[in-house]
mmCIF file of C-alpha atoms in Angstrom:
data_model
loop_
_atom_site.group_PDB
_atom_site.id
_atom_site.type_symbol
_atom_site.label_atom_id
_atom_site.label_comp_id
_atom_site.label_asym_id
_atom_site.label_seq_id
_atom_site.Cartn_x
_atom_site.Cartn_y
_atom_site.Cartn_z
ATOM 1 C CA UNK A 875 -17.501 -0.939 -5.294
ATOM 2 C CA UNK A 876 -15.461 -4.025 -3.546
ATOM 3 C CA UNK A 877 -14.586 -3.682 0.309
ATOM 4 C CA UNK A 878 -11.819 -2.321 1.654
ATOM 5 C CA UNK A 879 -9.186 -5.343 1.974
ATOM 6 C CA UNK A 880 -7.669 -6.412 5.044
ATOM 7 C CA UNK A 881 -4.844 -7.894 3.975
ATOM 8 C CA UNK A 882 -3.317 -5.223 1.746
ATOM 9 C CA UNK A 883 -0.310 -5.595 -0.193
ATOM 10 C CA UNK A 884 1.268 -2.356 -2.042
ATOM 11 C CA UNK A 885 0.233 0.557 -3.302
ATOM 12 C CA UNK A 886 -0.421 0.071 -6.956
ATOM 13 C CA UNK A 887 0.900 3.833 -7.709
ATOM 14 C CA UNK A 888 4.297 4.357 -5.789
ATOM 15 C CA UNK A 889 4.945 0.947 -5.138
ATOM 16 C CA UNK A 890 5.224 1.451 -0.789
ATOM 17 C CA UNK A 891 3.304 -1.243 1.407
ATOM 18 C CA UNK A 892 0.164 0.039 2.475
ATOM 19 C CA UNK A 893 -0.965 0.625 5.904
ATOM 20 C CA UNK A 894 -4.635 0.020 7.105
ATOM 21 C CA UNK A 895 -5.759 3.262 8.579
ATOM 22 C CA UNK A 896 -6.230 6.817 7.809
ATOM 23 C CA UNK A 897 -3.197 6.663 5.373
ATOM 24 C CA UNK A 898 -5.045 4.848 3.216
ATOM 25 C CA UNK A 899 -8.010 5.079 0.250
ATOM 26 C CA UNK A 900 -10.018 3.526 -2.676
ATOM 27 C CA UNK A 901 -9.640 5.245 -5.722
ATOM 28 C CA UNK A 902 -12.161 4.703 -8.938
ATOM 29 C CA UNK A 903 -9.464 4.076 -12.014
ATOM 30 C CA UNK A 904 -12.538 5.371 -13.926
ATOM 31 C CA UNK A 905 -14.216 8.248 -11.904
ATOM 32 C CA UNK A 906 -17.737 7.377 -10.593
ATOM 33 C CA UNK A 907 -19.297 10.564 -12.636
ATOM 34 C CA UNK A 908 -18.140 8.648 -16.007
ATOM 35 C CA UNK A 909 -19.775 5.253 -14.601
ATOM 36 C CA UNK A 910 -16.532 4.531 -13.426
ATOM 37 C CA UNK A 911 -17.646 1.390 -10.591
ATOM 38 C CA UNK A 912 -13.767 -0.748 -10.058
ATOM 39 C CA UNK A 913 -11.833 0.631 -7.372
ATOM 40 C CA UNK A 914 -7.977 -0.082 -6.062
ATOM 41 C CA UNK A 915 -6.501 0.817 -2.958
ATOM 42 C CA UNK A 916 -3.534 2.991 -2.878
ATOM 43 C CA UNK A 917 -2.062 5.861 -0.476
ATOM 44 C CA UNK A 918 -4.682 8.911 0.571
ATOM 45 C CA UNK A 919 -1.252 10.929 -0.468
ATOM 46 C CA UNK A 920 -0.958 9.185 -3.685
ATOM 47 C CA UNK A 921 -4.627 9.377 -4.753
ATOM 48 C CA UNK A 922 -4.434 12.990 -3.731
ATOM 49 C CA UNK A 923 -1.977 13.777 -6.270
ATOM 50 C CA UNK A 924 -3.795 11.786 -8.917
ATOM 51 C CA UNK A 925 -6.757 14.027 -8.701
ATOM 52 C CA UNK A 926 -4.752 16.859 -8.265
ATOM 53 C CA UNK A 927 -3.134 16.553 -11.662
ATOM 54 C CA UNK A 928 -5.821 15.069 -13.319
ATOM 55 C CA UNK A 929 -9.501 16.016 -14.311
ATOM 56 C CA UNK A 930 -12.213 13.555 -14.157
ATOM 57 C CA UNK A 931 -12.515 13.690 -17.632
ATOM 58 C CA UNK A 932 -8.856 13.108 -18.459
ATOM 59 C CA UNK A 933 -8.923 10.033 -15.840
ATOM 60 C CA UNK A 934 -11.840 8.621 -17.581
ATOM 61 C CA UNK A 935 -10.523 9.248 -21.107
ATOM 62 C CA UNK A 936 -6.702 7.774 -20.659
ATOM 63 C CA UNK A 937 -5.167 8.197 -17.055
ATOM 64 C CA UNK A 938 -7.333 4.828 -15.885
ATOM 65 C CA UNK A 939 -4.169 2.289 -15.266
ATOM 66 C CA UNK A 940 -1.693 2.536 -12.674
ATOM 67 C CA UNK A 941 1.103 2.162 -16.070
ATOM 68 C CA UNK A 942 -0.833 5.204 -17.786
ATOM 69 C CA UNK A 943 -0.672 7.609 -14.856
ATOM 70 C CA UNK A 944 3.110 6.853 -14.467
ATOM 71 C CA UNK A 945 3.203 8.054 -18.336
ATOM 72 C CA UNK A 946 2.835 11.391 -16.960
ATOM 73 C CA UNK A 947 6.232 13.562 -16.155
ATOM 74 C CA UNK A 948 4.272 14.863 -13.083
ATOM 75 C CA UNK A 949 3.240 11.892 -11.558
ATOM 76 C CA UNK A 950 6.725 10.191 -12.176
ATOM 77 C CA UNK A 951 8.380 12.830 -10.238
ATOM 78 C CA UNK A 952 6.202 13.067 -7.123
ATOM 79 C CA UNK A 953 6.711 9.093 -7.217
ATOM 80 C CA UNK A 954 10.132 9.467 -6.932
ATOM 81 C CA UNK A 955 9.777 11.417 -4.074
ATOM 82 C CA UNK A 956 6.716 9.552 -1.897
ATOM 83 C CA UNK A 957 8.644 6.364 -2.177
ATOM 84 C CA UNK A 958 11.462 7.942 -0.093
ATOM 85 C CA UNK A 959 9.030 8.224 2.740
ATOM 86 C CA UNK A 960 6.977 6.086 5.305
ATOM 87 C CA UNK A 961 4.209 4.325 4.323
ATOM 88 C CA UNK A 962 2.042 6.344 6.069
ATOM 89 C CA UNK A 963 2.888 9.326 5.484
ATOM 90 C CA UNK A 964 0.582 12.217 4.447
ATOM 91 C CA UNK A 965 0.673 15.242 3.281
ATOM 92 C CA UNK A 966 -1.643 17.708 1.514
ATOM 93 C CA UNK A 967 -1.788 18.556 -2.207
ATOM 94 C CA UNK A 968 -2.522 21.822 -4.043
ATOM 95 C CA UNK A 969 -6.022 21.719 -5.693
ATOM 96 C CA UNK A 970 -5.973 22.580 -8.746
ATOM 97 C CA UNK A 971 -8.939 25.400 -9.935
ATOM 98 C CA UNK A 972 -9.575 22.775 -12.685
ATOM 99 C CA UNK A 973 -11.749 20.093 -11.310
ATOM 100 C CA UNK A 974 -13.507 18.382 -13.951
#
């Protein structure tokens, strides 16, 4: 797993510059429980949704590129939305029961 940068540019999801602080998060393109080890850094809000629409399995099976997830109708539309807003801007998503 790489460092957190310092110099961060934008998030590789919605597109919005990111923020150090709390608004922020590395996210494993291929989840850690499939040996997943790259990470990117992207918006907590946007790698909330990610693993709220996704399973670990289906991350590690297609969803592992930023172009891939935005494949997804879901996805799409919440981008469409977060971009609207402040960088650093947070707000909780619905867990799914379906984890894995």
């Amino acid at each position: 797993m790489k460092p957190p940068e310092t110099d961060l540019q934008a998030c590789p999801l919605c597109g919005r510059p990111l923020v150090p602080g709390p608004s922020v998060n590395e996210h494993h393109m291929v989840p850690r429980s499939h040996r997943g080890r790259d990470t990117v850094t992207m918006h907590r809000i946007c790698h909330s949704k990610i693993h709220t629409v996704f399973s670990e399995h289906e991350l590690a099976r297609y969803y592992h590129t930023p172009e891939r997830l935005l494949e997804n109708d879901e996805i799409r539309k919440f981008v469409g939305w977060v971009r609207k807003k402040d960088p650093e801007y947070f707000d909780r998503n619905r867990t799914p029961s379906r984890r894995r």
